[in-house]
Coordinates of C-alpha atoms in Angstrom, one line a residue:
X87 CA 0.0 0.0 0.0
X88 CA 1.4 3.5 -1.1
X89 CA 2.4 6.6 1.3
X90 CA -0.4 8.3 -0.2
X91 CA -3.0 5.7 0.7
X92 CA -2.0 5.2 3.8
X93 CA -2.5 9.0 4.3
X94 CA -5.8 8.6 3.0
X95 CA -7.1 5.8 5.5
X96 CA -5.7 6.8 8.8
X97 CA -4.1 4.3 11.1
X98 CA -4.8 1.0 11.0
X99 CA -6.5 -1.1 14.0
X100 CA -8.3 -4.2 14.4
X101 CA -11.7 -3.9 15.8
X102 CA -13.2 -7.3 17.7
X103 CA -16.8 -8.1 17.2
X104 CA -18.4 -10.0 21.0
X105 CA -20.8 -12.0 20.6
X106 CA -22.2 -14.0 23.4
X107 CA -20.2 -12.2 26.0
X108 CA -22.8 -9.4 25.7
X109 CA -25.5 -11.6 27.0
X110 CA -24.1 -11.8 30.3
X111 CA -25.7 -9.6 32.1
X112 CA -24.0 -8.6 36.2
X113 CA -21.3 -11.4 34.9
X114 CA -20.1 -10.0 31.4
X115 CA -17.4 -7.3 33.2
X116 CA -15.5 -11.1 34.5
X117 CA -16.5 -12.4 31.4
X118 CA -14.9 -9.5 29.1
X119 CA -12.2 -9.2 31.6
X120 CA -11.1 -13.0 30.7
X121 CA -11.3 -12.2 27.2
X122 CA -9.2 -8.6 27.5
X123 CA -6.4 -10.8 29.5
X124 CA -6.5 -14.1 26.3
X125 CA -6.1 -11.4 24.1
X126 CA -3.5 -9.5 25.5
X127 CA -1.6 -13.1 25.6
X128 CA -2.2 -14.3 22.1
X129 CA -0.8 -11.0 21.4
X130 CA 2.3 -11.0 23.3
X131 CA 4.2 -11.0 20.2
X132 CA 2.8 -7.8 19.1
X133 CA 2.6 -4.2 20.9
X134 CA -1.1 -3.3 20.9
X135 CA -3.3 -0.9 23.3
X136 CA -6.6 -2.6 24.0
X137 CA -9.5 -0.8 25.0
X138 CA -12.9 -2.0 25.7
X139 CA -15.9 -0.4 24.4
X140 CA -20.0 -1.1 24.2
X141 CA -19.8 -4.6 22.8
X142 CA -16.6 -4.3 20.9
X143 CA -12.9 -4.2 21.7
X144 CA -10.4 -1.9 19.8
X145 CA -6.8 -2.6 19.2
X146 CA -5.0 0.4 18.4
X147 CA -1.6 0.1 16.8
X148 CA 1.5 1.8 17.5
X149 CA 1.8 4.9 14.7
X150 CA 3.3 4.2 11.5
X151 CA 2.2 0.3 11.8
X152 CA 2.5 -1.4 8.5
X153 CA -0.9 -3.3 7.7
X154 CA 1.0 -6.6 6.9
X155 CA 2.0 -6.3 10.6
X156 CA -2.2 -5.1 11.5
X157 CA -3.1 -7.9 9.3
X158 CA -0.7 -10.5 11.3
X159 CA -2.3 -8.9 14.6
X160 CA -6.1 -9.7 13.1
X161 CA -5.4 -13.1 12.3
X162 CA -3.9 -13.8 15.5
X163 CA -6.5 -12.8 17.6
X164 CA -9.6 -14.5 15.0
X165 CA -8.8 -17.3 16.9
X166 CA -9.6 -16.4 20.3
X167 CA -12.8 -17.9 21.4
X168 CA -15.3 -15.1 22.7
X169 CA -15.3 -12.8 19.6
X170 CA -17.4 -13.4 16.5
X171 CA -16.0 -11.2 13.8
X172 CA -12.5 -9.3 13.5
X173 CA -12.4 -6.1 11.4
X174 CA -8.8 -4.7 10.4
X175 CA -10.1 -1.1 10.2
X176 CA -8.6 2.6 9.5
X177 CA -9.4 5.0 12.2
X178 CA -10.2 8.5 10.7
X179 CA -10.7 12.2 11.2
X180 CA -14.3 12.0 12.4
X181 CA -15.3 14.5 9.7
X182 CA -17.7 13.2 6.3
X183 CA -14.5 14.6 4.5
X184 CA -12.0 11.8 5.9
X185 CA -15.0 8.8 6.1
X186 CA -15.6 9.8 2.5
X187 CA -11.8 9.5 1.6
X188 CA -11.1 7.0 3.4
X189 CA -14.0 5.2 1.9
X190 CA -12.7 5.7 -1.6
X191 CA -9.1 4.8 -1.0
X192 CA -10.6 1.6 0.7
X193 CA -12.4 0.1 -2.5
X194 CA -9.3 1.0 -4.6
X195 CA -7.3 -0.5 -2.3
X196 CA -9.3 -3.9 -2.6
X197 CA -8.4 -3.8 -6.7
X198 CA -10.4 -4.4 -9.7
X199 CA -12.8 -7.6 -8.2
X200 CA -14.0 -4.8 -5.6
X201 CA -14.0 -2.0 -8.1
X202 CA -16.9 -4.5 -9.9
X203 CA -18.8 -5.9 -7.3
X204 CA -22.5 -4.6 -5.8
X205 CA -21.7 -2.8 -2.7
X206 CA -23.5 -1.1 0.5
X207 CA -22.6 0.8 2.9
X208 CA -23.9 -0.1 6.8
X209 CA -23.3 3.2 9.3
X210 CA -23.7 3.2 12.9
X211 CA -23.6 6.3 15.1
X212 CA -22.7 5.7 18.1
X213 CA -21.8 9.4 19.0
X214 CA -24.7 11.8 18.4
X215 CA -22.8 14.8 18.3
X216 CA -21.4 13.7 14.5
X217 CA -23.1 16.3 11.7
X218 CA -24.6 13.5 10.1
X219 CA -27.4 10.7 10.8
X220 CA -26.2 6.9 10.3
X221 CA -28.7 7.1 6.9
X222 CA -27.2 10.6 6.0
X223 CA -24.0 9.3 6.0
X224 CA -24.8 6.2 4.0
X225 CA -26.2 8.2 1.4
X226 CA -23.2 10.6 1.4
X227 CA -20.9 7.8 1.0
X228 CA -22.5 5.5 -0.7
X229 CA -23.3 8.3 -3.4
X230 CA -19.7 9.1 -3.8
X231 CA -18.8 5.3 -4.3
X232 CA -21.1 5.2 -7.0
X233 CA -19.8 8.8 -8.8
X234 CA -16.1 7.7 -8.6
X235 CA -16.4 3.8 -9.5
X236 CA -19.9 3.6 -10.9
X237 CA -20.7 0.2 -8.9
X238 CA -24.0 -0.7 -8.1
X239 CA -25.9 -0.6 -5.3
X240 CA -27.4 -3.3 -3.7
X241 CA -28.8 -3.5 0.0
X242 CA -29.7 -6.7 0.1
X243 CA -27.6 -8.9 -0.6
X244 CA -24.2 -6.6 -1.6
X245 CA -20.6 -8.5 -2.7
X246 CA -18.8 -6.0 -0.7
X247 CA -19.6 -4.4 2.7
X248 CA -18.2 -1.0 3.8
X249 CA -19.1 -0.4 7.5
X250 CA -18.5 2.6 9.4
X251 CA -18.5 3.2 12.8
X252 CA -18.7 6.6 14.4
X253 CA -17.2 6.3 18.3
X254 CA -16.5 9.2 20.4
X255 CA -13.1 10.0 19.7
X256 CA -12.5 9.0 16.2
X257 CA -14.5 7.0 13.0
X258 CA -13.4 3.1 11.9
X259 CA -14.0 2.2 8.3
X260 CA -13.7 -1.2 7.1
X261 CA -14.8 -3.7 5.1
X262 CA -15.9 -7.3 5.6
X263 CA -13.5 -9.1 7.9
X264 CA -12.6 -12.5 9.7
X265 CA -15.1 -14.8 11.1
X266 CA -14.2 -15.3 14.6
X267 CA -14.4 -18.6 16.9
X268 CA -17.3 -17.9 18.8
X269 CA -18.0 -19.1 22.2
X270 CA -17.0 -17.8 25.6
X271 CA -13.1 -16.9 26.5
X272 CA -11.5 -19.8 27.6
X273 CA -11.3 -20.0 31.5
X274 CA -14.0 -18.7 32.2
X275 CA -15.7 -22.0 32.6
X276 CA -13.0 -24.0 35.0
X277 CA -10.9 -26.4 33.9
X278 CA -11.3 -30.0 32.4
X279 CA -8.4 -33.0 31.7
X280 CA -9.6 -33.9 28.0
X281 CA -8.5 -37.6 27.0
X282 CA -6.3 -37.3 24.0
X283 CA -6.1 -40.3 21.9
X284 CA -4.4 -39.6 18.0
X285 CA -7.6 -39.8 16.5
X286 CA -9.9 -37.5 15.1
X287 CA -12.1 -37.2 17.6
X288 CA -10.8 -36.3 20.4
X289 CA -9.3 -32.5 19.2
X290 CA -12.6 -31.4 18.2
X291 CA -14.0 -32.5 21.6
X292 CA -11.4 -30.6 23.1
X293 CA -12.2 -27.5 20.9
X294 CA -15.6 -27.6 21.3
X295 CA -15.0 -27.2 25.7
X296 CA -12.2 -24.3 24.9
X297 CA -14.8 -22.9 23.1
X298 CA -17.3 -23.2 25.9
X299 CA -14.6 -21.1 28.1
X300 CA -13.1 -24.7 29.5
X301 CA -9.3 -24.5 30.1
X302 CA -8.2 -28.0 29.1
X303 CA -5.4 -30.3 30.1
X304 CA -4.5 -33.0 28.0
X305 CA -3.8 -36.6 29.3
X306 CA -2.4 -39.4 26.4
X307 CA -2.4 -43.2 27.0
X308 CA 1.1 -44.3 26.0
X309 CA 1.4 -48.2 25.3
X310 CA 4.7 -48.3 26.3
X311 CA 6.8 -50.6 26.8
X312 CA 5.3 -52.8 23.9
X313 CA 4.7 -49.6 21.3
X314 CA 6.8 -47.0 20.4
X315 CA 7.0 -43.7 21.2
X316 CA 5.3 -42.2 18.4
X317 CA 1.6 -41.9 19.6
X318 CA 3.1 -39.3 22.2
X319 CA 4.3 -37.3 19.2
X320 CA 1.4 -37.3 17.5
X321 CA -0.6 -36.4 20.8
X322 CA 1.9 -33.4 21.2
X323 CA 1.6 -32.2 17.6
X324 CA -2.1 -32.2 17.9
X325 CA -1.9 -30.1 21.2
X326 CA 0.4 -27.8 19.8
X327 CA -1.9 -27.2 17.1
X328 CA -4.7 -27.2 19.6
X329 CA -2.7 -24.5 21.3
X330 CA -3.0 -21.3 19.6
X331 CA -7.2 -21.2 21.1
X332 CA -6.1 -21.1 24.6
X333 CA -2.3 -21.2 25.3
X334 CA -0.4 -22.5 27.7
X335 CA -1.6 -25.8 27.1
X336 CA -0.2 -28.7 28.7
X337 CA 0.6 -32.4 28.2
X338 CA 0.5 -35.5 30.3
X339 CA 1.5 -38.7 29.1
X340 CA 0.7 -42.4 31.3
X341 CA 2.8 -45.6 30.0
X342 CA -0.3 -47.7 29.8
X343 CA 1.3 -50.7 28.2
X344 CA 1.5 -53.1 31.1
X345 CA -1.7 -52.4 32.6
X346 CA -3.0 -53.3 29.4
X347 CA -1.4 -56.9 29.6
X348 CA -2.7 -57.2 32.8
X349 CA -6.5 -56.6 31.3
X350 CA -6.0 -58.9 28.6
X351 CA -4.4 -61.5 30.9
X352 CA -7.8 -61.6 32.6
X353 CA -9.6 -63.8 29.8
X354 CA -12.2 -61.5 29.2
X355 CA -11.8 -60.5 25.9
X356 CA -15.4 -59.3 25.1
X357 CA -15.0 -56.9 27.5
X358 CA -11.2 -56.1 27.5
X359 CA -11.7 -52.6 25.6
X360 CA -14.6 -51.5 28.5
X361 CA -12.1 -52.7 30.9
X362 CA -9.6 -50.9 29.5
X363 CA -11.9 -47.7 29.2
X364 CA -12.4 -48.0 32.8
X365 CA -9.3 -47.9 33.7
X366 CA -8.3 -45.5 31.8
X367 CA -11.2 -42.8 33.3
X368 CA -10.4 -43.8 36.3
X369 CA -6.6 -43.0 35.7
X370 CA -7.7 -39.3 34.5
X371 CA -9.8 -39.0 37.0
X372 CA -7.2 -39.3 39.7
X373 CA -4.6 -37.0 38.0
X374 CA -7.5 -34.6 37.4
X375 CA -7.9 -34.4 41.0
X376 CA -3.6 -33.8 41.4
X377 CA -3.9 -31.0 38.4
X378 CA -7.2 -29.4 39.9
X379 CA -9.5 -30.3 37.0
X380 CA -13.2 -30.4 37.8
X381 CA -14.5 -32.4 34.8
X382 CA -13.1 -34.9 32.3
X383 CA -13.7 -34.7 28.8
X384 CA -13.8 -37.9 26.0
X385 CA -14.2 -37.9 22.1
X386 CA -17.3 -40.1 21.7
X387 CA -19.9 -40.2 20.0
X388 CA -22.9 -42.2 20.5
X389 CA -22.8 -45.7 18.5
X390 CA -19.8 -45.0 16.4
X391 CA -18.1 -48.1 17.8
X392 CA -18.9 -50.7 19.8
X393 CA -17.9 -49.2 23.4
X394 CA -19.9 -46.1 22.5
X395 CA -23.2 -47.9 22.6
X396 CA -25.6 -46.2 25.4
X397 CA -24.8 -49.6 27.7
X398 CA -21.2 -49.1 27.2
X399 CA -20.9 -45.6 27.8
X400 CA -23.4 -46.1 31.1
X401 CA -20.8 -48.7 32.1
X402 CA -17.9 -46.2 31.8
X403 CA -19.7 -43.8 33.2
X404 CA -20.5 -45.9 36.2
X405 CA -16.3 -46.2 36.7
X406 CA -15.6 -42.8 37.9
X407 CA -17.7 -39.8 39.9
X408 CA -16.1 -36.7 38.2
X409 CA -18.4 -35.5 35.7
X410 CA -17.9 -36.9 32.1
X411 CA -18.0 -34.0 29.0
X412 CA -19.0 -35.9 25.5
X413 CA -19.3 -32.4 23.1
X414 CA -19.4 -34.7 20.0
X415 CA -22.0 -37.4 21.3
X416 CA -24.8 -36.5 18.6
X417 CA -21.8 -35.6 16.0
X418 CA -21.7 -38.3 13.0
X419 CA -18.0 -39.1 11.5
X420 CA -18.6 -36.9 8.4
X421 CA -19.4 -33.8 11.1
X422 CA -16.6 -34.6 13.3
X423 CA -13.9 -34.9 10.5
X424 CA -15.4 -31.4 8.7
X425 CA -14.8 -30.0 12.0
X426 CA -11.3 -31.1 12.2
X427 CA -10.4 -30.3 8.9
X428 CA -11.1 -27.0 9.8
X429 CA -9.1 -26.1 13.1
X430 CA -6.3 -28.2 11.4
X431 CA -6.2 -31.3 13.3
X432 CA -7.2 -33.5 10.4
X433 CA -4.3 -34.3 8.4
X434 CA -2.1 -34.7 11.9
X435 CA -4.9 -37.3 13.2
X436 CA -4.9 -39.4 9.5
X437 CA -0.9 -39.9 10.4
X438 CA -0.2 -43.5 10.8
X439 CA 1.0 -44.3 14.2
X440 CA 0.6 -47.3 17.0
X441 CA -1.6 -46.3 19.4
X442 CA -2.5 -48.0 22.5
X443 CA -5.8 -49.4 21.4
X444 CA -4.2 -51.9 19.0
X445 CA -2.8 -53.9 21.9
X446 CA -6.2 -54.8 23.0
X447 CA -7.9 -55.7 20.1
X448 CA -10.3 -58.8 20.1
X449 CA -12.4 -60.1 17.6
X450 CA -15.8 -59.2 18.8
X451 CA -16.4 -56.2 21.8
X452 CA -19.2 -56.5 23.9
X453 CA -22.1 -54.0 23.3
X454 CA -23.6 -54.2 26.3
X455 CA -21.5 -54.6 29.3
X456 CA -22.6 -55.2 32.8
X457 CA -21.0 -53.2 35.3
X458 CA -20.9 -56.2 37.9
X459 CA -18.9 -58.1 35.1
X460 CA -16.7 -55.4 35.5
X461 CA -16.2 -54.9 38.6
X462 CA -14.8 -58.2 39.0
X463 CA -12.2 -57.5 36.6
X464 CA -11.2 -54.7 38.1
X465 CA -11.1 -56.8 41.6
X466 CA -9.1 -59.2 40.4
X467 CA -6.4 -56.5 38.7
X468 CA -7.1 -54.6 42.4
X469 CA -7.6 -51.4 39.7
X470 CA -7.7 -48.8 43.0
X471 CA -3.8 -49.8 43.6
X472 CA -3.2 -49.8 39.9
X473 CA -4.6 -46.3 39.2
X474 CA -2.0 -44.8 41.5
X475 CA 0.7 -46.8 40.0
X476 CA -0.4 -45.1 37.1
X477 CA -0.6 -41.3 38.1
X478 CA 2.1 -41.7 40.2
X479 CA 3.7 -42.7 36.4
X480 CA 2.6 -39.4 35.1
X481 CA 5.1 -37.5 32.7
X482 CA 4.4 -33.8 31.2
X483 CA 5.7 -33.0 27.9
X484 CA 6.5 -28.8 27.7
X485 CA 5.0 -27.3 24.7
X486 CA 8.5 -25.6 23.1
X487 CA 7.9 -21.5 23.2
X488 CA 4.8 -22.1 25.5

């Protein structure tokens, strides 16, 4: 972008859209105080002043910012949960002179697709004092769009956007911008220990609780001794990518390998994956209490394999009293894998690897377990002593840069 058009726009900012923050009622200040301190340390990187206003947040750029580096700052933050839409936006001279220009300089700026396209222009007033109504200065602006670049209007259903926003101290122009994630920030629902197998599954469930403002732990089964280490990889590449909604993420990693033998050297092979599910809950459960999570958090969804039949997931249920979080249980695959296709956890879960689960892999699974049946198996492995063997196992694998 030329001297002259920067000149023309102003300084740019990025301008953060709430969305169910605002519904908070005598809660939203915690609520947009959370998301004010997420932002600030997705941003750490970048030197930004954020100030809070009526259902939007403004970060103002140091002068003389280049917009590669307000563009970099935008896309950053679109993936903070709490915010709907980001706007990079040029803050102008709050005069219908400077909107106008800035207006103008903005289409061109967009090249020839915008220079073509049906357009609108949306005002809001949000500071009476301003000479002109929010339709006044759509007209104004919207009429000098038209003189200089002869596009058509279209109020309906417009290919290009311009917005203006007229605060108290200055006006934002922009066009359309980044959808955000949506949601509330994240910790300002507790905190949950999310079961992180390498499949697909379970990074969207963890998504779906950052989303719901759930700071998550991650705990990974490890079959070592009798697997390589390579499932604990591909767990830590998935949190890392995971990562950049919440921060600060952490890893844990149990070597589950011999308590699997144990399981399977019980005979009950029909129910040697519930066993093992048990086990395993029971396990999280017990370093959720040592981490201070309140809730655990699992990838299923009902009846996509045999231990997520309603029985099954009673029976698993039925192992531990920490509350159980299934956000994809009325997902199909198709939904689950769209999902993670788009918050990039896909193509790191379709990576080949020898996870846990193919140790203890009979012919035929039960679909309906009985808890007693269980039980027993659990007597008979004394699972209360083992589950302490196991967290007392626990290793945590440091996210580099986190």
């Amino acid at each position: 972008m030329s001297v002259t058009a920067m000149s023309a726009l102003g300084e740019p900012c990025v301008l953060l859209k709430l969305g169910e923050v605002v519904l908070k009622g005598r809660n939203r200040e915690l609520f947009e105080s959370r998301l004010r301190s997420n932002i600030k340390a997705a941003l750490k990187e970048f030197t930004v002043d954020i100030r809070q206003r009526h259902g939007v947040i403004a970060l103002f750029l140091p002068q003389g910012t280049s917009v590669d580096v307000a563009e970099a700052v935008a896309q950053r933050v679109s993936e903070v949960p709490g915010l709907v839409r980001v706007n990079l936006a040029w803050r102008v001279a709050k005069t219908p002179e400077a909107v106008t220009e800035a207006a103008i300089e903005l289409i061109k700026d967009r090249g020839e697709v915008a220079r073509k396209a049906s357009f609108a222009v949306r005002s809001r007033r949000r500071d009476k004092r301003f000479p002109l109504r929010s339709n006044e200065l759509d007209r104004l602006v919207g009429g000098t769009i038209n003189d200089t670049y002869g596009l058509p209007v279209d109020l309906s259903k417009p290919e290009l956007t311009v917005y203006i926003e007229v605060d108290r101290d200055e006006v934002f122009v922009f066009t359309d911008g980044l959808p955000g994630q949506g949601g509330l920030p994240v910790g300002s629902s507790g905190r949950a220990l999310v079961l992180m197998s390498g499949g697909i599954d379970s990074p969207v469930a963890a998504y779906r609780m950052m989303r719901r403002g759930l700071r998550v732990d991650f705990l990974h089964f490890s079959g070592i001794p009798f697997t390589t280490s390579e499932s604990i990889y591909k767990a830590y590449a998935l949190v890392r990518r995971l990562d950049r909604f919440q921060g600060k993420s952490r890893l844990w990693v149990v070597p589950f390998g011999k308590a699997q033998q144990s399981i399977r050297a019980s005979g009950q092979d029909r129910l040697a994956v519930i066993a093992q599910r048990r086990l395993m809950l029971k396990t999280a459960e017990e370093v959720a209490h040592r981490i201070r999570a309140e809730a655990l958090v699992t990838g299923d969804s009902l009846g996509q394999v045999s231990s997520q039949t309603l029985a099954n997931i009673t029976a698993q249920d039925h192992a531990v009293a920490m509350p159980i979080l299934r956000p994809l249980i009325g997902l199909d695959k198709t939904e689950i894998m769209a999902e993670a296709r788009r918050i990039g956890t896909l193509e790191i879960s379709e990576l080949p690897d020898e996870d846990c689960c193919t140790l203890l892999a009979p012919r035929t699974a039960e679909t309906r377990a009985k808890i007693e049946d269980l039980k027993q198996i659990e007597k008979r492995l004394d699972a209360e002593e083992l589950v302490v063997q196991l967290a007392d196992s626990l290793q945590e694998y440091k996210l580099e840069g986190v």
